[in-house]
Structure formats: C-alpha cells, structure tokens
Short mmCIF file of C-alpha atoms in Angstrom, two decimals:
data_model
loop_
_atom_site.label_atom_id
_atom_site.label_comp_id
_atom_site.label_asym_id
_atom_site.label_seq_id
_atom_site.Cartn_x
_atom_site.Cartn_y
_atom_site.Cartn_z
CA UNK A 1 -1.59 -8.23 18.95
CA UNK A 2 -0.30 -6.03 16.16
CA UNK A 3 -1.76 -6.07 12.68
CA UNK A 4 0.45 -6.19 9.59
CA UNK A 5 0.16 -5.92 5.82
CA UNK A 6 2.49 -7.11 3.10
CA UNK A 7 2.73 -5.49 -0.32
CA UNK A 8 2.87 -7.91 -3.27
CA UNK A 9 2.96 -7.39 -7.03
CA UNK A 10 2.99 -9.54 -10.20
CA UNK A 11 6.56 -10.67 -10.78
CA UNK A 12 5.92 -11.17 -14.50
CA UNK A 13 3.02 -11.07 -16.94
CA UNK A 14 2.56 -14.82 -16.48
CA UNK A 15 1.29 -14.08 -12.96
CA UNK A 16 -1.46 -11.94 -14.48
CA UNK A 17 -2.33 -14.49 -17.15
CA UNK A 18 -2.87 -17.18 -14.47
CA UNK A 19 -5.65 -15.07 -12.94
CA UNK A 20 -7.00 -13.43 -16.11
CA UNK A 21 -6.53 -16.06 -18.82
CA UNK A 22 -8.30 -14.03 -21.51
CA UNK A 23 -5.47 -11.47 -21.40
CA UNK A 24 -3.09 -13.98 -23.03
CA UNK A 25 -4.69 -13.02 -26.33
CA UNK A 26 -3.93 -9.35 -25.82
CA UNK A 27 -0.72 -7.58 -26.95
CA UNK A 28 1.78 -7.31 -24.06
CA UNK A 29 1.81 -3.51 -24.27
CA UNK A 30 -1.95 -3.43 -23.80
CA UNK A 31 -1.76 -5.77 -20.78
CA UNK A 32 0.94 -3.59 -19.19
CA UNK A 33 -1.11 -0.46 -19.88
CA UNK A 34 -4.11 -1.99 -18.13
CA UNK A 35 -1.98 -3.19 -15.21
CA UNK A 36 -0.71 0.36 -14.64
CA UNK A 37 -4.15 1.82 -14.02
CA UNK A 38 -5.41 -0.88 -11.64
CA UNK A 39 -5.68 0.66 -8.14
CA UNK A 40 -4.19 -1.03 -5.05
CA UNK A 41 -6.50 -3.52 -3.40
CA UNK A 42 -6.72 -6.06 -0.60
CA UNK A 43 -5.81 -9.44 -2.08
CA UNK A 44 -6.41 -11.65 0.94
CA UNK A 45 -6.71 -11.75 4.71
CA UNK A 46 -3.98 -13.64 6.59
CA UNK A 47 -5.07 -15.40 9.76
CA UNK A 48 -3.86 -17.81 12.44
CA UNK A 49 -0.21 -16.76 12.84
CA UNK A 50 0.25 -17.78 16.46
CA UNK A 51 2.99 -18.85 18.88
CA UNK A 52 3.06 -19.39 22.62
CA UNK A 53 4.30 -15.79 22.96
CA UNK A 54 1.98 -13.88 20.63
CA UNK A 55 -0.18 -13.83 17.55
CA UNK A 56 -0.99 -11.63 14.58
CA UNK A 57 -3.10 -11.34 11.48
CA UNK A 58 -2.96 -9.12 8.43
CA UNK A 59 -3.47 -8.66 4.71
CA UNK A 60 -1.79 -9.00 1.35
CA UNK A 61 -2.22 -5.74 -0.56
CA UNK A 62 -1.40 -5.47 -4.27
CA UNK A 63 0.74 -2.94 -6.09
CA UNK A 64 -0.19 -3.31 -9.74
CA UNK A 65 3.16 -3.11 -11.53
CA UNK A 66 5.28 -5.96 -12.89
CA UNK A 67 8.97 -6.28 -12.06
CA UNK A 68 9.91 -4.96 -15.48
CA UNK A 69 7.70 -1.92 -15.01
CA UNK A 70 9.22 -1.31 -11.58
CA UNK A 71 12.69 -0.89 -13.09
CA UNK A 72 11.78 0.80 -16.40
CA UNK A 73 9.10 3.34 -15.45
CA UNK A 74 10.15 6.67 -13.85
CA UNK A 75 11.19 6.10 -10.23
CA UNK A 76 8.89 8.81 -8.84
CA UNK A 77 5.90 7.20 -10.55
CA UNK A 78 6.76 3.74 -9.19
CA UNK A 79 7.30 5.08 -5.66
CA UNK A 80 3.94 6.86 -5.76
CA UNK A 81 2.24 3.58 -6.76
CA UNK A 82 3.92 1.73 -3.89
CA UNK A 83 3.03 4.47 -1.39
CA UNK A 84 -0.63 4.34 -2.47
CA UNK A 85 -0.62 0.59 -1.89
CA UNK A 86 0.81 1.13 1.58
CA UNK A 87 -1.84 3.78 2.30
CA UNK A 88 -4.46 1.19 1.35
CA UNK A 89 -2.86 -1.07 3.96
CA UNK A 90 -3.05 1.77 6.50
CA UNK A 91 -6.78 2.11 5.80
CA UNK A 92 -7.23 -1.60 6.52
CA UNK A 93 -5.63 -1.13 9.93
CA UNK A 94 -2.05 -2.31 9.44
CA UNK A 95 0.37 -1.10 12.11
CA UNK A 96 3.45 -2.30 10.25
CA UNK A 97 3.88 -2.89 6.50
CA UNK A 98 6.32 -5.21 4.74
CA UNK A 99 7.56 -4.44 1.23
CA UNK A 100 7.69 -7.49 -1.02
CA UNK A 101 9.84 -8.32 -4.06
CA UNK A 102 10.74 -5.24 -6.15
CA UNK A 103 8.81 -2.82 -3.90
CA UNK A 104 11.67 -3.26 -1.40
CA UNK A 105 14.30 -2.50 -4.04
CA UNK A 106 13.03 0.60 -5.85
CA UNK A 107 14.54 3.95 -4.88
CA UNK A 108 16.24 4.02 -1.49
CA UNK A 109 14.96 0.61 -0.31
CA UNK A 110 11.96 1.80 1.68
CA UNK A 111 13.21 5.04 3.27
CA UNK A 112 11.17 7.42 1.09
CA UNK A 113 8.14 5.14 1.34
CA UNK A 114 8.32 5.17 5.16
CA UNK A 115 8.53 8.98 5.22
CA UNK A 116 5.19 9.16 3.41
CA UNK A 117 3.29 6.87 5.80
CA UNK A 118 1.90 7.08 9.33
CA UNK A 119 2.83 3.48 10.19
CA UNK A 120 6.08 1.52 10.34
CA UNK A 121 7.72 -0.14 7.33
CA UNK A 122 10.24 -2.93 6.81
CA UNK A 123 11.69 -4.60 3.74
CA UNK A 124 12.16 -7.85 5.65
CA UNK A 125 15.75 -7.97 4.47
CA UNK A 126 17.29 -8.70 7.90
CA UNK A 127 15.53 -12.04 8.32
CA UNK A 128 16.01 -12.77 4.61
CA UNK A 129 19.77 -12.53 5.09
CA UNK A 130 19.70 -14.73 8.20
CA UNK A 131 17.66 -17.52 6.61
CA UNK A 132 19.44 -17.38 3.24
CA UNK A 133 22.83 -17.89 4.86
CA UNK A 134 21.49 -20.59 7.14
CA UNK A 135 20.08 -22.42 4.12
CA UNK A 136 23.18 -21.94 1.96
CA UNK A 137 25.48 -23.33 4.65
CA UNK A 138 23.29 -26.38 5.26
CA UNK A 139 22.98 -27.02 1.50
CA UNK A 140 26.75 -26.77 1.14
CA UNK A 141 27.21 -29.30 3.94
CA UNK A 142 24.85 -31.76 2.24
CA UNK A 143 26.71 -31.30 -1.06
CA UNK A 144 30.06 -31.96 0.64
CA UNK A 145 31.33 -28.41 0.11
CA UNK A 146 33.71 -27.25 2.85
CA UNK A 147 32.96 -23.59 3.73
CA UNK A 148 36.57 -22.99 4.82
CA UNK A 149 37.99 -24.03 1.44
CA UNK A 150 35.12 -23.09 -0.87
CA UNK A 151 35.17 -20.20 -3.33
CA UNK A 152 32.15 -18.15 -2.22
CA UNK A 153 30.64 -15.55 -4.56
CA UNK A 154 28.11 -12.85 -3.63
CA UNK A 155 26.32 -11.54 -6.75
CA UNK A 156 24.75 -8.15 -6.11
CA UNK A 157 27.14 -7.61 -3.21
CA UNK A 158 26.60 -3.87 -2.79
CA UNK A 159 22.83 -4.09 -2.29
CA UNK A 160 21.26 -4.19 1.18
CA UNK A 161 21.00 -8.00 1.37
CA UNK A 162 24.22 -8.68 -0.50
CA UNK A 163 26.43 -6.44 1.61
CA UNK A 164 25.06 -7.78 4.89
CA UNK A 165 25.45 -11.37 3.66
CA UNK A 166 29.05 -10.64 2.63
CA UNK A 167 29.95 -9.15 6.01
CA UNK A 168 28.50 -12.12 7.90
CA UNK A 169 30.03 -14.76 5.58
CA UNK A 170 33.40 -13.03 5.95
CA UNK A 171 33.44 -14.26 9.56
CA UNK A 172 33.93 -17.86 8.42
CA UNK A 173 34.79 -17.85 4.70
CA UNK A 174 38.30 -18.57 3.48
CA UNK A 175 37.79 -17.23 -0.04
CA UNK A 176 35.16 -14.60 -0.77
CA UNK A 177 34.47 -12.70 -4.00
CA UNK A 178 32.13 -9.73 -4.22
CA UNK A 179 30.45 -8.95 -7.53
CA UNK A 180 28.50 -5.83 -8.51
CA UNK A 181 28.52 -3.16 -11.20
CA UNK A 182 29.72 -0.22 -9.09
CA UNK A 183 33.47 -0.65 -8.47
CA UNK A 184 33.60 2.27 -6.02
CA UNK A 185 30.98 0.66 -3.76
CA UNK A 186 32.68 -2.73 -4.14
CA UNK A 187 36.01 -1.35 -2.98
CA UNK A 188 34.35 0.41 -0.03
CA UNK A 189 32.68 -2.85 1.05
CA UNK A 190 35.95 -4.74 0.61
CA UNK A 191 37.75 -2.28 2.90
CA UNK A 192 34.94 -2.49 5.47
CA UNK A 193 35.22 -6.30 5.56
CA UNK A 194 38.98 -6.09 5.93
CA UNK A 195 38.50 -3.71 8.85
CA UNK A 196 35.82 -5.85 10.54
CA UNK A 197 37.12 -9.37 9.91
CA UNK A 198 40.65 -9.08 8.55
CA UNK A 199 39.66 -10.99 5.40
CA UNK A 200 41.02 -9.84 2.04
CA UNK A 201 38.20 -10.35 -0.45
CA UNK A 202 38.29 -10.20 -4.24
CA UNK A 203 36.02 -7.79 -6.10
CA UNK A 204 34.85 -7.96 -9.69
CA UNK A 205 32.14 -6.82 -12.07
CA UNK A 206 32.82 -9.69 -14.51
CA UNK A 207 30.02 -12.20 -14.02
CA UNK A 208 31.15 -14.55 -16.80
CA UNK A 209 34.58 -14.91 -15.18
CA UNK A 210 33.47 -15.15 -11.54
CA UNK A 211 30.62 -17.67 -11.76
CA UNK A 212 32.61 -20.65 -13.18
CA UNK A 213 35.06 -20.48 -10.26
CA UNK A 214 32.45 -20.44 -7.49
CA UNK A 215 31.52 -23.40 -5.27
CA UNK A 216 28.86 -21.43 -3.38
CA UNK A 217 26.92 -18.51 -4.86
CA UNK A 218 24.56 -16.23 -2.97
CA UNK A 219 22.81 -14.12 -5.58
CA UNK A 220 20.60 -11.18 -4.80
CA UNK A 221 20.51 -8.61 -7.58
CA UNK A 222 17.63 -6.25 -8.29
CA UNK A 223 17.51 -7.33 -11.92
CA UNK A 224 14.15 -7.91 -13.59
CA UNK A 225 15.64 -10.87 -15.52
CA UNK A 226 17.92 -13.86 -14.83
CA UNK A 227 21.59 -12.84 -14.79
CA UNK A 228 23.43 -16.17 -14.27
CA UNK A 229 24.02 -18.35 -17.34
CA UNK A 230 23.31 -22.02 -16.65
CA UNK A 231 26.33 -23.04 -18.75
CA UNK A 232 28.72 -21.06 -16.55
CA UNK A 233 27.97 -22.93 -13.33
CA UNK A 234 30.58 -25.28 -11.92
CA UNK A 235 29.53 -28.95 -11.41
CA UNK A 236 28.53 -29.39 -7.76
CA UNK A 237 27.93 -25.68 -7.22
CA UNK A 238 25.43 -24.57 -4.59
CA UNK A 239 23.41 -21.50 -5.58
CA UNK A 240 21.21 -19.71 -3.08
CA UNK A 241 18.95 -17.49 -5.19
CA UNK A 242 17.48 -14.85 -2.92
CA UNK A 243 16.32 -12.51 -5.67
CA UNK A 244 12.72 -12.14 -6.82
CA UNK A 245 12.52 -12.11 -9.82
CA UNK A 246 15.05 -14.96 -9.90
CA UNK A 247 18.69 -14.45 -10.83
CA UNK A 248 18.95 -18.06 -12.04
CA UNK A 249 16.81 -19.18 -14.95
CA UNK A 250 14.52 -22.20 -14.66
CA UNK A 251 16.66 -23.70 -17.44
CA UNK A 252 19.01 -24.94 -14.71
CA UNK A 253 16.37 -27.42 -13.61
CA UNK A 254 16.02 -28.67 -17.19
CA UNK A 255 19.64 -28.64 -18.34
CA UNK A 256 21.81 -29.29 -15.27
CA UNK A 257 21.27 -32.17 -12.86
CA UNK A 258 24.64 -31.59 -11.19
CA UNK A 259 23.82 -28.19 -9.64
CA UNK A 260 21.85 -27.43 -6.48
CA UNK A 261 19.84 -24.23 -6.69
CA UNK A 262 17.83 -23.36 -3.61
CA UNK A 263 15.45 -20.52 -2.97
CA UNK A 264 16.71 -18.26 -0.22
CA UNK A 265 14.61 -17.42 2.77
CA UNK A 266 11.68 -19.87 2.77
CA UNK A 267 10.22 -20.15 6.25
CA UNK A 268 7.63 -22.21 8.11
CA UNK A 269 5.42 -19.92 10.19
CA UNK A 270 3.96 -20.86 13.60
CA UNK A 271 0.29 -21.64 14.08
CA UNK A 272 -1.60 -24.81 13.17
CA UNK A 273 -4.36 -22.72 11.60
CA UNK A 274 -2.09 -20.26 9.81
CA UNK A 275 -3.67 -19.43 6.47
CA UNK A 276 -2.62 -16.87 3.84
CA UNK A 277 -5.82 -17.39 1.85
CA UNK A 278 -3.71 -16.77 -1.24
CA UNK A 279 -1.67 -19.17 -3.34
CA UNK A 280 1.82 -17.87 -4.04
CA UNK A 281 3.18 -21.32 -4.84
CA UNK A 282 4.21 -22.46 -1.36
CA UNK A 283 2.79 -25.26 0.83
CA UNK A 284 0.49 -24.23 3.70
CA UNK A 285 2.10 -22.41 6.65
CA UNK A 286 5.10 -21.45 4.53
CA UNK A 287 6.22 -17.96 3.56
CA UNK A 288 9.17 -15.92 2.39
CA UNK A 289 11.43 -14.69 5.17
CA UNK A 290 10.67 -11.05 4.31
CA UNK A 291 6.98 -11.74 5.01
CA UNK A 292 7.94 -13.53 8.21
CA UNK A 293 9.95 -10.54 9.45
CA UNK A 294 6.84 -8.35 9.16
CA UNK A 295 4.80 -10.94 11.10
CA UNK A 296 7.46 -11.26 13.82
CA UNK A 297 7.57 -7.50 14.39
CA UNK A 298 3.76 -7.39 14.55
CA UNK A 299 3.70 -10.26 17.07
CA UNK A 300 6.19 -8.35 19.21
CA UNK A 301 4.18 -5.12 18.87
CA UNK A 302 7.38 -3.55 17.55
CA UNK A 303 5.70 -1.06 15.24
CA UNK A 304 8.96 0.56 14.17
CA UNK A 305 10.82 1.02 10.91
CA UNK A 306 13.21 -1.92 10.90
CA UNK A 307 15.06 -3.03 7.74
CA UNK A 308 15.24 0.06 5.57
CA UNK A 309 17.93 1.42 3.23
CA UNK A 310 20.99 -0.26 1.76
CA UNK A 311 22.98 -0.68 4.97
CA UNK A 312 21.46 -3.43 7.12
CA UNK A 313 23.25 -3.66 10.45
CA UNK A 314 24.48 -7.07 11.55
CA UNK A 315 23.02 -6.61 15.09
CA UNK A 316 19.59 -6.13 13.45
CA UNK A 317 19.96 -9.54 11.85
CA UNK A 318 20.83 -11.09 15.20
CA UNK A 319 17.81 -9.44 16.84
CA UNK A 320 15.27 -10.67 14.27
CA UNK A 321 16.84 -14.14 14.26
CA UNK A 322 16.42 -14.40 18.03
CA UNK A 323 12.81 -13.18 17.85
CA UNK A 324 12.10 -15.71 15.08
CA UNK A 325 13.43 -18.51 17.28
CA UNK A 326 11.30 -17.26 20.18
CA UNK A 327 8.10 -17.50 18.12
CA UNK A 328 8.95 -20.74 16.35
CA UNK A 329 9.68 -19.47 12.82
CA UNK A 330 12.19 -21.78 11.13
CA UNK A 331 13.59 -22.80 7.76
CA UNK A 332 11.09 -24.86 5.77
CA UNK A 333 13.51 -27.34 4.24
CA UNK A 334 14.82 -26.68 0.75
CA UNK A 335 12.90 -25.53 -2.29
CA UNK A 336 14.15 -25.21 -5.85
CA UNK A 337 12.14 -23.56 -8.62
CA UNK A 338 8.98 -23.75 -6.50
CA UNK A 339 9.37 -27.45 -5.67
CA UNK A 340 10.55 -29.12 -2.47
CA UNK A 341 14.00 -30.73 -2.65
CA UNK A 342 14.44 -33.82 -0.51
CA UNK A 343 17.78 -35.03 0.94
CA UNK A 344 17.77 -38.03 -1.42
CA UNK A 345 17.59 -35.68 -4.42
CA UNK A 346 20.51 -33.65 -3.08
CA UNK A 347 22.50 -36.88 -2.69
CA UNK A 348 21.83 -37.63 -6.38
CA UNK A 349 22.95 -34.15 -7.46
CA UNK A 350 26.14 -34.56 -5.44
CA UNK A 351 26.91 -37.94 -7.01
CA UNK A 352 26.37 -36.65 -10.56
CA UNK A 353 28.63 -33.69 -9.86
CA UNK A 354 31.39 -36.00 -8.62
CA UNK A 355 31.02 -38.15 -11.74
CA UNK A 356 31.37 -35.07 -13.96
CA UNK A 357 34.57 -34.18 -12.12
CA UNK A 358 35.88 -37.73 -12.60
CA UNK A 359 35.83 -38.44 -8.87
CA UNK A 360 34.67 -41.94 -7.76
CA UNK A 361 31.33 -41.81 -5.94
#
C-alpha cells in the first residue's frame, strides 16, 4: 500500500477567516503578510481509502499562500513555498504527492517541483479531464443539448487541462471554439486537432463575444478571479467549471435560474470508512478528481511522475480512467457552487431556459 499526500492552500482570504475569525478585523495586507510566513504543516490524516484491489492512506499538507498571492508574488518565491510543502509531505512518508488548486498551475505545472523532490508528483490533471468531460456530457444530455449540434467552448484552451479536453472533445464535437490569450498557442492547438481529428475549430481571445454563442462551456483558466460574466451566458447553457478558484462567479446562482453550472471533477472515493478528517465543503467520501488521481496511483503503487507539464497525453487519461474504474472511483453526481444538484432541479432549469427562448415546455 503506497502512501500519498496532497498539497492544499487557502483559495481566498475567506478560507482563512473561517478558521481564524479574529483576523476579519485585521487589514487584508496584514493578513496576507502573516499568511506568507506560516510554515507548511500537516492539516489532516486521510484514512480508509480502500477497494477490493488495494488501499491507501495519506495526508493533506498546507502551502500557506492564497490564490492571489500565487499569481502576484515572484514565481521563484511561490515555487520555493510549494517545494517546502512537498518536502514536509516527504518527511511524513508520502511516496507520491498531488498538487492541488493553484500549486498545480504555477510555473511549469509541476515539472520544476518534481525535480526538487525525492518522491513522485502529479497534478491530477489527467483524471480531472476525464471526469470533467464525463460530467459535462451527462449534464448536456439532461439539459437536452445535442453534442453533435452544440456550440462547445473551451475557456483556457491552451493550458494542460484545456488542451487535453479540447483534443478529446474534438473526437465527437461538431462545432468547437478554443479561447485563450496566446494566439500563437491557440493556432498550434487548432492545427494539432485538425491533424488528429480532421475538425476545423475556431480560435479566439474575445471572451465577451464567444461566451454568448456557447451551448456548452468547459472553463479551466488559471485566473485568481472569475472571468465569465453571468450576463453573457446563453439561456440553457451548460457550464463545467473546472477551475479553482472558480471561473464563474457565485452570482450565477443568484441571478440566473436558466443556466446549469456544474463543478468539474467531483468524485466518490471507494471505502466505507474513507475519511479526510478535513472539511473542504464536500459530503463524506467525496473528493476532487485531482485528489483521486493521487490516491489511485498510490493504491497501484505507481510511485511515478504522472500528470506534469502543459501537455497531458490522451493515453494517460485513458490509463487513469481505467484504473479509477478498477478501484471503484466514480462521478459523485452533480454539484453547483458547493451544493448537490438533483435531476429534478436540472429539469426546472431546462424548462425555464426553454421559456426564455419562447419554446413551449
């Protein structure tokens, strides 16, 4: 049985205030200054991850920087903080380490971090892609959106998750648009998809123009703030928000009852006694797919660097998906803004979208 660790960090200052309420009275700059000097530490012990083929246990280890600090502080400083957190995980006995949230985005997506450690590292991005697409397609089906005829938009298409998602969706999509800031990388990805699947995709860096036309959006930027404007979304649109921090503001839940936003990559882990001993807002026995990938590799004793860098290979995604099936990891239904979404709620969203379009329900 291999041991694993997963690196977590506060997504926003609100995460710190929940634990240390007295800090709400402090100026934000002072809170961030204090956060910076907190050393890495074991947050919790994870137990009971068990299937009929293997088992594992591990730890959550903290990296004390917020998402905003991860993208605004000097990259070398941020990488050093992440590496120190991973070395703490090594001391605990981890044989493979997963990088959570922005720690998997900074720099070269884990490559430099892995070079500075004695144990294996993964970002978990392969299984995140697999589960996000699985969830997006099922959500689209429930909303009555036909994948063959839908306008599909990938936001953050040139990142590691976005590019892999685009290449897989190109196998079955009729209309695919790739959106990112770097036009050179967009054109290279477009040509690669044409070569692999024969699909001519559109590319753009204009978010305000692309979002209103999309029926299905898979969004996975590395932004520290929401990037999609609630008012731009098309009635009946399905949005799979894989990014952490989110790319879609919580305002959608308050202002639009005709849009389905789901969280990408939420997974039920095997083991009746599985316990994270840490509340990250999910029901028991439920985790992000990136965490699950780390657990799966530990259960298989595959202590090897797995999902690193910006170019995730499609065969890697197939491998981790098959291993997940073997151990009983599976999608944990739908969640939207940290709440479960039941089929009856999706039916209501679909009906309101049809009404807005003037189509009889």
